[in-house]
Amino acid sequence: MSARESNDKQRGLTRRLLGWYRREARDLPWRRTRDPYTVWAAEIILQQTRIEQGTPYFERFMAAFPTVEALAEADGDAVLKVWEGLGYYGRARRMQEAAKEIVHARHGRFPSSAEDWRRLPGVGRYTAGAIASIALGERTPVLDGNVKRVLARVFRIEACIDDAATTERLWAVASDLVPASHPGDFNQALMELGARVCTPQRPQCSDCPIRLLCEAYASGHQLELPVRRARGQTPHREMVAAVIRRNGRYLIAKRPSHGLLAGLWEFPSGEVRAGESHEAALRRIAQGDLGVDVCVGGLVAVAEQAYSHFHATLTAYRCACPAGRPAPVSHVASKWVRRSELERFAFPRINQKILAHLL
């Protein structure tokens, strides 16, 4: 393709995408403003989350923390409670860390460019580009899964998009495409097209505003692109949880401030070792982590949860702990709480089924 043809294609893509977006874009709450805090919150909440699932969380989050100052000064447990059920809790913790930096170190001033946004905790290349283009009008690209898929098809990129070299190539393509005028609308148009039209399994090519400029469509290869790396088998972990009750109160423990599900409360739990019974595992976990002995009773619930790198089955049992004061080892704190108080604490999704039985 000659330079002139390439420029004509870019102008055609820009014109058609912007026209389509202005006609067809969904009316979403964060699209009604260019406020950096609102755009930032939406981008963090929607990472690895469908819009349909993320919108109620966004509205709840903004109601609880309407300003960056409110988020910076909030109790960390309160932030996690609002986030409860959304998953990837590190997003919430890092966003609050960034809010504290904006309020205290930057004296309430938001970053003024994509490069500056990337200096904040939890803000990567994509998020910085989205905020800067939408809220600040900066000519800077975005590249999420939807945009990767659209660009791989439009330009018939047959290399695996999971490879670092291909990712950098796609960043370069996205950078060349984004216009100086209305860069935020253009970036959102690409994402919207990937989410609603240029979908992974069944792209709606007949509804696509840029199908006549799409090389994959022209060659009939849209179903074969993008090329992804084959995924290996997901490991499975068998886990048990102890629902320990004493004098009308339940024992819960708080996870460390780093690692998986950091900062959340849970019923004491752990992985079952090979050849170990559930009862033996519960006794080992209670003694090793809490320093107490338990008597294992009946089944409470069985819960399943898929995480990013493994799948877990958690079986919870009622347990008694007649004596002893828990002294957590792998947790940072423990509490005895009444059943009516359990809803005040942020629990992982896998614990929600257990709570449902108790509440």
mmCIF file of C-alpha atoms in Angstrom:
data_model
loop_
_atom_site.group_PDB
_atom_site.id
_atom_site.type_symbol
_atom_site.label_atom_id
_atom_site.label_comp_id
_atom_site.label_asym_id
_atom_site.label_seq_id
_atom_site.Cartn_x
_atom_site.Cartn_y
_atom_site.Cartn_z
ATOM 1 C CA MET A 1 0.000 0.000 0.000
ATOM 2 C CA SER A 2 1.380 3.393 -1.006
ATOM 3 C CA ALA A 3 1.696 6.288 1.433
ATOM 4 C CA ARG A 4 -1.203 8.056 -0.242
ATOM 5 C CA GLU A 5 -3.416 4.984 -0.054
ATOM 6 C CA SER A 6 -2.454 4.538 3.590
ATOM 7 C CA ASN A 7 -3.374 8.134 4.386
ATOM 8 C CA ASP A 8 -6.669 7.813 2.533
ATOM 9 C CA LYS A 9 -7.470 4.668 4.518
ATOM 10 C CA GLN A 10 -6.669 6.378 7.818
ATOM 11 C CA ARG A 11 -8.858 9.362 6.990
ATOM 12 C CA GLY A 12 -11.667 7.029 5.907
ATOM 13 C CA LEU A 13 -11.409 5.024 9.123
ATOM 14 C CA THR A 14 -11.476 8.166 11.236
ATOM 15 C CA ARG A 15 -14.440 9.710 9.441
ATOM 16 C CA ARG A 16 -16.553 6.562 9.399
ATOM 17 C CA LEU A 17 -15.775 5.512 12.965
ATOM 18 C CA LEU A 18 -16.503 8.947 14.419
ATOM 19 C CA GLY A 19 -19.742 9.197 12.453
ATOM 20 C CA TRP A 20 -20.843 5.751 13.605
ATOM 21 C CA TYR A 21 -19.874 6.462 17.225
ATOM 22 C CA ARG A 22 -21.847 9.700 17.350
ATOM 23 C CA ARG A 23 -24.914 7.876 16.047
ATOM 24 C CA GLU A 24 -24.621 4.573 17.875
ATOM 25 C CA ALA A 25 -22.598 5.065 21.070
ATOM 26 C CA ARG A 26 -24.258 3.795 24.212
ATOM 27 C CA ASP A 27 -25.309 6.433 26.726
ATOM 28 C CA LEU A 28 -23.060 5.546 29.650
ATOM 29 C CA PRO A 29 -22.699 7.679 32.800
ATOM 30 C CA TRP A 30 -18.964 8.298 32.440
ATOM 31 C CA ARG A 31 -19.411 9.489 28.855
ATOM 32 C CA ARG A 32 -21.440 12.491 29.993
ATOM 33 C CA THR A 33 -18.412 14.303 31.352
ATOM 34 C CA ARG A 34 -14.715 14.945 30.752
ATOM 35 C CA ASP A 35 -13.969 15.074 34.478
ATOM 36 C CA PRO A 36 -10.625 13.246 34.939
ATOM 37 C CA TYR A 37 -11.691 11.564 38.190
ATOM 38 C CA THR A 38 -14.876 10.156 36.651
ATOM 39 C CA VAL A 39 -13.095 8.920 33.524
ATOM 40 C CA TRP A 40 -10.306 7.409 35.627
ATOM 41 C CA ALA A 41 -12.763 5.573 37.918
ATOM 42 C CA ALA A 42 -14.630 4.155 34.927
ATOM 43 C CA GLU A 43 -11.458 2.938 33.233
ATOM 44 C CA ILE A 44 -10.208 1.197 36.383
ATOM 45 C CA ILE A 45 -13.565 -0.422 37.155
ATOM 46 C CA LEU A 46 -14.035 -1.630 33.576
ATOM 47 C CA GLN A 47 -10.638 -3.331 33.345
ATOM 48 C CA GLN A 48 -11.318 -7.027 32.676
ATOM 49 C CA THR A 49 -15.003 -6.318 33.328
ATOM 50 C CA ARG A 50 -17.947 -6.143 30.932
ATOM 51 C CA ILE A 51 -19.786 -2.830 30.806
ATOM 52 C CA GLU A 52 -23.047 -4.505 31.822
ATOM 53 C CA GLN A 53 -21.399 -5.870 34.957
ATOM 54 C CA GLY A 54 -19.262 -2.837 35.708
ATOM 55 C CA THR A 55 -21.842 -0.042 35.392
ATOM 56 C CA PRO A 56 -23.655 -0.727 38.708
ATOM 57 C CA TYR A 57 -20.278 -0.871 40.458
ATOM 58 C CA PHE A 58 -19.253 2.421 38.874
ATOM 59 C CA GLU A 59 -22.443 4.099 40.071
ATOM 60 C CA ARG A 60 -22.042 2.658 43.570
ATOM 61 C CA PHE A 61 -18.379 3.657 43.705
ATOM 62 C CA MET A 62 -19.065 7.249 42.600
ATOM 63 C CA ALA A 63 -21.914 7.575 45.095
ATOM 64 C CA ALA A 64 -19.617 6.448 47.917
ATOM 65 C CA PHE A 65 -16.535 8.399 46.785
ATOM 66 C CA PRO A 66 -17.727 11.291 44.583
ATOM 67 C CA THR A 67 -14.364 13.099 44.588
ATOM 68 C CA VAL A 68 -10.716 12.164 44.624
ATOM 69 C CA GLU A 69 -10.499 13.693 48.104
ATOM 70 C CA ALA A 70 -13.281 11.419 49.349
ATOM 71 C CA LEU A 71 -11.478 8.367 47.993
ATOM 72 C CA ALA A 72 -8.132 9.432 49.428
ATOM 73 C CA GLU A 73 -9.559 9.900 52.913
ATOM 74 C CA ALA A 74 -11.790 6.803 52.932
ATOM 75 C CA ASP A 75 -11.155 3.787 55.125
ATOM 76 C CA GLY A 76 -9.473 1.051 53.100
ATOM 77 C CA ASP A 77 -11.964 -1.577 54.243
ATOM 78 C CA ALA A 78 -14.823 0.678 53.137
ATOM 79 C CA VAL A 79 -13.308 0.930 49.646
ATOM 80 C CA LEU A 80 -13.015 -2.845 49.396
ATOM 81 C CA LYS A 81 -16.600 -3.262 50.638
ATOM 82 C CA VAL A 82 -17.911 -1.056 47.802
ATOM 83 C CA TRP A 83 -15.751 -3.067 45.379
ATOM 84 C CA GLU A 84 -16.922 -6.407 46.824
ATOM 85 C CA GLY A 85 -17.834 -8.937 44.136
ATOM 86 C CA LEU A 86 -16.136 -7.096 41.268
ATOM 87 C CA GLY A 87 -12.872 -9.021 41.646
ATOM 88 C CA TYR A 88 -9.272 -7.991 40.970
ATOM 89 C CA TYR A 89 -9.240 -6.065 44.239
ATOM 90 C CA GLY A 90 -5.750 -4.748 43.624
ATOM 91 C CA ARG A 91 -7.377 -2.228 41.285
ATOM 92 C CA ALA A 92 -9.246 -0.644 44.191
ATOM 93 C CA ARG A 93 -6.216 -0.569 46.482
ATOM 94 C CA ARG A 94 -3.954 0.975 43.858
ATOM 95 C CA MET A 95 -6.586 3.524 42.880
ATOM 96 C CA GLN A 96 -6.832 4.669 46.483
ATOM 97 C CA GLU A 97 -3.028 4.860 46.685
ATOM 98 C CA ALA A 98 -3.041 7.036 43.565
ATOM 99 C CA ALA A 99 -5.832 9.206 45.009
ATOM 100 C CA LYS A 100 -3.743 9.822 48.132
ATOM 101 C CA GLU A 101 -0.794 10.828 45.966
ATOM 102 C CA ILE A 102 -2.941 13.251 43.954
ATOM 103 C CA VAL A 103 -4.430 14.833 47.081
ATOM 104 C CA HIS A 104 -1.351 14.970 49.291
ATOM 105 C CA ALA A 105 1.731 14.971 47.051
ATOM 106 C CA ARG A 106 0.188 16.789 44.073
ATOM 107 C CA HIS A 107 -2.020 19.106 46.147
ATOM 108 C CA GLY A 108 -5.207 17.965 44.428
ATOM 109 C CA ARG A 109 -3.936 18.464 40.889
ATOM 110 C CA PHE A 110 -4.559 15.667 38.388
ATOM 111 C CA PRO A 111 -1.838 14.637 35.900
ATOM 112 C CA SER A 112 -1.834 16.754 32.753
ATOM 113 C CA SER A 113 -0.697 14.144 30.213
ATOM 114 C CA ALA A 114 -0.710 10.416 29.536
ATOM 115 C CA GLU A 115 2.959 10.232 30.483
ATOM 116 C CA ASP A 116 2.224 11.906 33.809
ATOM 117 C CA TRP A 117 -0.768 9.637 34.514
ATOM 118 C CA ARG A 118 1.495 6.605 34.128
ATOM 119 C CA ARG A 119 3.478 7.739 37.164
ATOM 120 C CA LEU A 120 0.534 6.926 39.419
ATOM 121 C CA PRO A 121 -0.010 3.477 41.005
ATOM 122 C CA GLY A 122 -2.212 1.187 38.946
ATOM 123 C CA VAL A 123 -2.197 3.347 35.800
ATOM 124 C CA GLY A 124 -0.668 1.546 32.843
ATOM 125 C CA ARG A 125 -0.182 2.489 29.236
ATOM 126 C CA TYR A 126 -3.756 1.772 28.162
ATOM 127 C CA THR A 127 -5.429 3.478 31.130
ATOM 128 C CA ALA A 128 -3.229 6.549 30.815
ATOM 129 C CA GLY A 129 -4.039 6.834 27.105
ATOM 130 C CA ALA A 130 -7.763 6.474 27.718
ATOM 131 C CA ILE A 131 -7.873 9.132 30.446
ATOM 132 C CA ALA A 132 -5.628 11.585 28.584
ATOM 133 C CA SER A 133 -7.474 11.271 25.280
ATOM 134 C CA ILE A 134 -11.001 11.379 26.747
ATOM 135 C CA ALA A 135 -10.577 13.859 29.604
ATOM 136 C CA LEU A 136 -7.700 15.985 28.296
ATOM 137 C CA GLY A 137 -8.098 15.740 24.524
ATOM 138 C CA GLU A 138 -4.519 14.502 24.111
ATOM 139 C CA ARG A 139 -3.666 12.756 20.839
ATOM 140 C CA THR A 140 -2.613 9.463 22.369
ATOM 141 C CA PRO A 141 -3.678 5.881 21.546
ATOM 142 C CA VAL A 142 -5.339 3.087 23.502
ATOM 143 C CA LEU A 143 -4.892 -0.640 23.046
ATOM 144 C CA ASP A 144 -7.118 -3.057 24.931
ATOM 145 C CA GLY A 145 -8.406 -6.456 23.843
ATOM 146 C CA ASN A 146 -11.207 -4.966 21.764
ATOM 147 C CA VAL A 147 -8.899 -2.558 19.935
ATOM 148 C CA LYS A 148 -6.332 -5.296 19.289
ATOM 149 C CA ARG A 149 -9.013 -7.440 17.648
ATOM 150 C CA VAL A 150 -10.316 -4.588 15.481
ATOM 151 C CA LEU A 151 -6.859 -3.554 14.283
ATOM 152 C CA ALA A 152 -5.721 -7.137 13.647
ATOM 153 C CA ARG A 153 -8.714 -7.620 11.350
ATOM 154 C CA VAL A 154 -8.719 -4.215 9.649
ATOM 155 C CA PHE A 155 -5.019 -4.479 8.772
ATOM 156 C CA ARG A 156 -4.980 -8.302 8.488
ATOM 157 C CA ILE A 157 -2.224 -8.768 11.045
ATOM 158 C CA GLU A 158 -1.632 -12.526 11.121
ATOM 159 C CA ALA A 159 1.047 -12.616 13.833
ATOM 160 C CA CYS A 160 -0.030 -13.728 17.312
ATOM 161 C CA ILE A 161 -1.367 -10.679 19.149
ATOM 162 C CA ASP A 162 -0.194 -12.123 22.475
ATOM 163 C CA ASP A 163 3.456 -11.755 21.421
ATOM 164 C CA ALA A 164 5.269 -8.650 22.660
ATOM 165 C CA ALA A 165 6.509 -7.712 19.181
ATOM 166 C CA THR A 166 2.978 -7.842 17.756
ATOM 167 C CA THR A 167 1.650 -5.814 20.662
ATOM 168 C CA GLU A 168 4.203 -3.081 19.961
ATOM 169 C CA ARG A 169 3.249 -3.161 16.286
ATOM 170 C CA LEU A 170 -0.406 -2.699 17.228
ATOM 171 C CA TRP A 171 0.485 0.206 19.517
ATOM 172 C CA ALA A 172 2.240 1.839 16.575
ATOM 173 C CA VAL A 173 -0.785 1.287 14.319
ATOM 174 C CA ALA A 174 -3.136 2.708 16.962
ATOM 175 C CA SER A 175 -0.854 5.716 17.440
ATOM 176 C CA ASP A 176 -0.855 6.477 13.721
ATOM 177 C CA LEU A 177 -4.643 6.233 13.518
ATOM 178 C CA VAL A 178 -5.701 8.440 16.419
ATOM 179 C CA PRO A 179 -6.613 11.901 15.104
ATOM 180 C CA ALA A 180 -5.627 15.256 16.576
ATOM 181 C CA SER A 181 -9.294 16.253 16.658
ATOM 182 C CA HIS A 182 -11.597 14.325 19.019
ATOM 183 C CA PRO A 183 -9.023 11.660 19.986
ATOM 184 C CA GLY A 184 -11.134 10.509 22.940
ATOM 185 C CA ASP A 185 -14.194 9.889 20.784
ATOM 186 C CA PHE A 186 -12.068 8.018 18.256
ATOM 187 C CA ASN A 187 -10.516 5.769 20.901
ATOM 188 C CA GLN A 188 -13.913 5.058 22.424
ATOM 189 C CA ALA A 189 -15.269 4.314 18.946
ATOM 190 C CA LEU A 190 -12.613 1.632 18.432
ATOM 191 C CA MET A 191 -13.421 0.079 21.805
ATOM 192 C CA GLU A 192 -17.165 0.296 21.203
ATOM 193 C CA LEU A 193 -16.814 -1.317 17.776
ATOM 194 C CA GLY A 194 -14.848 -4.210 19.247
ATOM 195 C CA ALA A 195 -17.326 -4.709 22.083
ATOM 196 C CA ARG A 196 -20.509 -4.587 20.005
ATOM 197 C CA VAL A 197 -19.718 -5.340 16.344
ATOM 198 C CA CYS A 198 -16.228 -6.749 15.792
ATOM 199 C CA THR A 199 -16.750 -9.443 18.428
ATOM 200 C CA PRO A 200 -14.457 -12.473 18.963
ATOM 201 C CA GLN A 201 -16.660 -15.323 17.747
ATOM 202 C CA ARG A 202 -19.406 -13.826 15.590
ATOM 203 C CA PRO A 203 -18.390 -10.458 14.163
ATOM 204 C CA GLN A 204 -21.364 -8.537 12.787
ATOM 205 C CA CYS A 205 -19.613 -7.475 9.605
ATOM 206 C CA SER A 206 -22.848 -6.415 7.896
ATOM 207 C CA ASP A 207 -23.304 -3.758 10.614
ATOM 208 C CA CYS A 208 -19.678 -2.581 10.616
ATOM 209 C CA PRO A 209 -19.119 1.015 9.444
ATOM 210 C CA ILE A 210 -15.575 0.238 8.266
ATOM 211 C CA ARG A 211 -16.068 -3.176 6.645
ATOM 212 C CA LEU A 212 -15.138 -1.827 3.197
ATOM 213 C CA LEU A 213 -11.765 -0.788 4.633
ATOM 214 C CA CYS A 214 -11.200 -4.083 6.496
ATOM 215 C CA GLU A 215 -8.613 -6.364 4.904
ATOM 216 C CA ALA A 216 -9.800 -9.428 6.822
ATOM 217 C CA TYR A 217 -13.369 -8.877 5.597
ATOM 218 C CA ALA A 218 -12.184 -8.362 2.019
ATOM 219 C CA SER A 219 -10.248 -11.640 2.080
ATOM 220 C CA GLY A 220 -12.815 -13.595 4.124
ATOM 221 C CA HIS A 221 -10.425 -14.154 7.049
ATOM 222 C CA GLN A 222 -12.306 -12.282 9.783
ATOM 223 C CA LEU A 223 -13.130 -15.477 11.679
ATOM 224 C CA GLU A 224 -9.474 -16.568 11.683
ATOM 225 C CA LEU A 225 -8.183 -13.316 13.153
ATOM 226 C CA PRO A 226 -6.804 -12.330 15.518
ATOM 227 C CA VAL A 227 -4.370 -15.172 16.155
ATOM 228 C CA ARG A 228 -4.104 -15.983 19.866
ATOM 229 C CA ARG A 229 -1.695 -18.161 21.797
ATOM 230 C CA ALA A 230 -3.185 -21.501 22.855
ATOM 231 C CA ARG A 231 -4.051 -21.615 26.538
ATOM 232 C CA GLY A 232 -2.863 -24.410 28.763
ATOM 233 C CA GLN A 233 -5.083 -26.366 31.120
ATOM 234 C CA THR A 234 -6.236 -24.337 34.130
ATOM 235 C CA PRO A 235 -5.014 -25.840 37.444
ATOM 236 C CA HIS A 236 -7.618 -26.780 40.041
ATOM 237 C CA ARG A 237 -7.292 -26.212 43.789
ATOM 238 C CA GLU A 238 -9.405 -28.035 46.339
ATOM 239 C CA MET A 239 -9.928 -25.865 49.409
ATOM 240 C CA VAL A 240 -11.792 -25.992 52.722
ATOM 241 C CA ALA A 241 -13.079 -23.268 55.006
ATOM 242 C CA ALA A 242 -13.886 -23.378 58.704
ATOM 243 C CA VAL A 243 -17.060 -21.557 59.770
ATOM 244 C CA ILE A 244 -16.129 -21.385 63.438
ATOM 245 C CA ARG A 245 -18.804 -20.278 65.892
ATOM 246 C CA ARG A 246 -18.446 -19.567 69.586
ATOM 247 C CA ASN A 247 -20.908 -17.851 71.928
ATOM 248 C CA GLY A 248 -23.060 -16.670 69.038
ATOM 249 C CA ARG A 249 -20.154 -15.128 67.103
ATOM 250 C CA TYR A 250 -18.287 -16.226 63.977
ATOM 251 C CA LEU A 251 -14.524 -16.089 63.515
ATOM 252 C CA ILE A 252 -13.283 -14.244 60.435
ATOM 253 C CA ALA A 253 -9.709 -13.408 59.424
ATOM 254 C CA LYS A 254 -8.191 -10.646 57.316
ATOM 255 C CA ARG A 255 -5.830 -11.492 54.461
ATOM 256 C CA PRO A 256 -2.462 -9.714 54.139
ATOM 257 C CA SER A 257 -2.212 -6.395 52.278
ATOM 258 C CA HIS A 258 -0.447 -8.031 49.327
ATOM 259 C CA GLY A 259 -1.088 -11.016 47.090
ATOM 260 C CA LEU A 260 -4.347 -12.652 46.026
ATOM 261 C CA LEU A 261 -7.500 -11.096 47.559
ATOM 262 C CA ALA A 262 -5.336 -8.793 49.662
ATOM 263 C CA GLY A 263 -7.045 -6.993 52.511
ATOM 264 C CA LEU A 264 -10.294 -8.974 52.336
ATOM 265 C CA TRP A 265 -11.902 -10.845 55.218
ATOM 266 C CA GLU A 266 -12.696 -14.545 54.984
ATOM 267 C CA PHE A 267 -13.565 -17.602 56.962
ATOM 268 C CA PRO A 268 -10.267 -19.336 57.826
ATOM 269 C CA SER A 269 -9.414 -21.508 54.853
ATOM 270 C CA GLY A 270 -6.655 -23.281 53.006
ATOM 271 C CA GLU A 271 -5.799 -25.826 50.353
ATOM 272 C CA VAL A 272 -6.315 -29.544 50.869
ATOM 273 C CA ARG A 273 -3.127 -31.531 50.494
ATOM 274 C CA ALA A 274 -2.893 -34.674 48.357
ATOM 275 C CA GLY A 275 -4.424 -37.648 50.168
ATOM 276 C CA GLU A 276 -5.707 -35.468 53.026
ATOM 277 C CA SER A 277 -9.317 -35.585 54.192
ATOM 278 C CA HIS A 278 -11.314 -32.378 54.538
ATOM 279 C CA GLU A 279 -11.525 -32.855 58.308
ATOM 280 C CA ALA A 280 -7.768 -33.319 58.632
ATOM 281 C CA ALA A 281 -7.132 -30.278 56.448
ATOM 282 C CA LEU A 282 -9.423 -28.104 58.579
ATOM 283 C CA ARG A 283 -7.726 -29.198 61.792
ATOM 284 C CA ARG A 284 -4.282 -28.557 60.305
ATOM 285 C CA ILE A 285 -5.269 -25.102 59.015
ATOM 286 C CA ALA A 286 -6.894 -24.064 62.308
ATOM 287 C CA GLN A 287 -3.893 -25.191 64.339
ATOM 288 C CA GLY A 288 -1.231 -23.904 61.962
ATOM 289 C CA ASP A 289 -2.744 -20.520 61.140
ATOM 290 C CA LEU A 290 -4.785 -19.724 64.250
ATOM 291 C CA GLY A 291 -3.182 -21.831 66.963
ATOM 292 C CA VAL A 292 -6.507 -23.388 68.012
ATOM 293 C CA ASP A 293 -8.119 -26.811 67.821
ATOM 294 C CA VAL A 294 -11.486 -27.274 66.106
ATOM 295 C CA CYS A 295 -14.174 -29.908 66.045
ATOM 296 C CA VAL A 296 -15.460 -30.301 62.485
ATOM 297 C CA GLY A 297 -19.214 -30.509 62.004
ATOM 298 C CA GLY A 298 -21.624 -30.485 59.090
ATOM 299 C CA LEU A 299 -21.415 -29.048 55.609
ATOM 300 C CA VAL A 300 -22.355 -25.389 55.111
ATOM 301 C CA ALA A 301 -21.845 -24.881 51.368
ATOM 302 C CA VAL A 302 -19.690 -25.655 48.342
ATOM 303 C CA ALA A 303 -18.553 -22.733 46.148
ATOM 304 C CA GLU A 304 -16.705 -22.548 42.839
ATOM 305 C CA GLN A 305 -14.573 -19.651 41.618
ATOM 306 C CA ALA A 306 -12.403 -19.072 38.557
ATOM 307 C CA TYR A 307 -9.360 -16.880 39.106
ATOM 308 C CA SER A 308 -6.916 -15.631 36.506
ATOM 309 C CA HIS A 309 -4.521 -18.578 36.864
ATOM 310 C CA PHE A 310 -6.499 -21.342 38.569
ATOM 311 C CA HIS A 311 -9.960 -22.627 39.447
ATOM 312 C CA ALA A 312 -10.964 -23.273 43.052
ATOM 313 C CA THR A 313 -13.591 -25.393 44.788
ATOM 314 C CA LEU A 314 -14.188 -24.267 48.386
ATOM 315 C CA THR A 315 -16.082 -26.576 50.775
ATOM 316 C CA ALA A 316 -17.123 -24.928 54.034
ATOM 317 C CA TYR A 317 -17.927 -26.784 57.264
ATOM 318 C CA ARG A 318 -19.378 -25.712 60.571
ATOM 319 C CA CYS A 319 -16.696 -25.960 63.234
ATOM 320 C CA ALA A 320 -16.553 -25.561 66.987
ATOM 321 C CA CYS A 321 -13.623 -24.083 68.881
ATOM 322 C CA PRO A 322 -14.317 -24.695 72.564
ATOM 323 C CA ALA A 323 -11.233 -22.918 73.906
ATOM 324 C CA GLY A 324 -8.172 -20.906 72.977
ATOM 325 C CA ARG A 325 -7.547 -17.414 71.642
ATOM 326 C CA PRO A 326 -6.846 -17.302 67.889
ATOM 327 C CA ALA A 327 -3.431 -15.925 66.977
ATOM 328 C CA PRO A 328 -3.293 -15.549 63.160
ATOM 329 C CA VAL A 329 -0.095 -16.455 61.346
ATOM 330 C CA SER A 330 -0.829 -16.089 57.623
ATOM 331 C CA HIS A 331 -3.602 -13.529 58.250
ATOM 332 C CA VAL A 332 -3.016 -10.063 59.687
ATOM 333 C CA ALA A 333 -6.013 -9.980 62.014
ATOM 334 C CA SER A 334 -9.007 -11.960 63.250
ATOM 335 C CA LYS A 335 -12.348 -11.002 64.765
ATOM 336 C CA TRP A 336 -15.297 -12.657 66.438
ATOM 337 C CA VAL A 337 -18.407 -11.053 64.923
ATOM 338 C CA ARG A 338 -22.138 -11.563 65.212
ATOM 339 C CA ARG A 339 -24.056 -12.886 62.218
ATOM 340 C CA SER A 340 -25.746 -9.489 61.788
ATOM 341 C CA GLU A 341 -22.314 -7.834 61.523
ATOM 342 C CA LEU A 342 -20.922 -10.036 58.759
ATOM 343 C CA GLU A 343 -22.323 -7.846 55.975
ATOM 344 C CA ARG A 344 -20.159 -4.940 57.137
ATOM 345 C CA PHE A 345 -16.986 -6.693 55.959
ATOM 346 C CA ALA A 346 -15.662 -7.172 52.427
ATOM 347 C CA PHE A 347 -15.445 -10.871 51.535
ATOM 348 C CA PRO A 348 -14.146 -12.590 48.370
ATOM 349 C CA ARG A 349 -16.822 -13.743 45.945
ATOM 350 C CA ILE A 350 -16.112 -17.387 46.759
ATOM 351 C CA ASN A 351 -17.195 -16.658 50.367
ATOM 352 C CA GLN A 352 -20.493 -15.125 49.277
ATOM 353 C CA LYS A 353 -22.260 -18.482 48.997
ATOM 354 C CA ILE A 354 -21.193 -19.318 52.530
ATOM 355 C CA LEU A 355 -22.506 -15.968 53.741
ATOM 356 C CA ALA A 356 -25.784 -16.540 51.924
ATOM 357 C CA HIS A 357 -26.348 -19.703 53.970
ATOM 358 C CA LEU A 358 -25.512 -17.933 57.221
ATOM 359 C CA LEU A 359 -27.517 -14.779 56.554
#
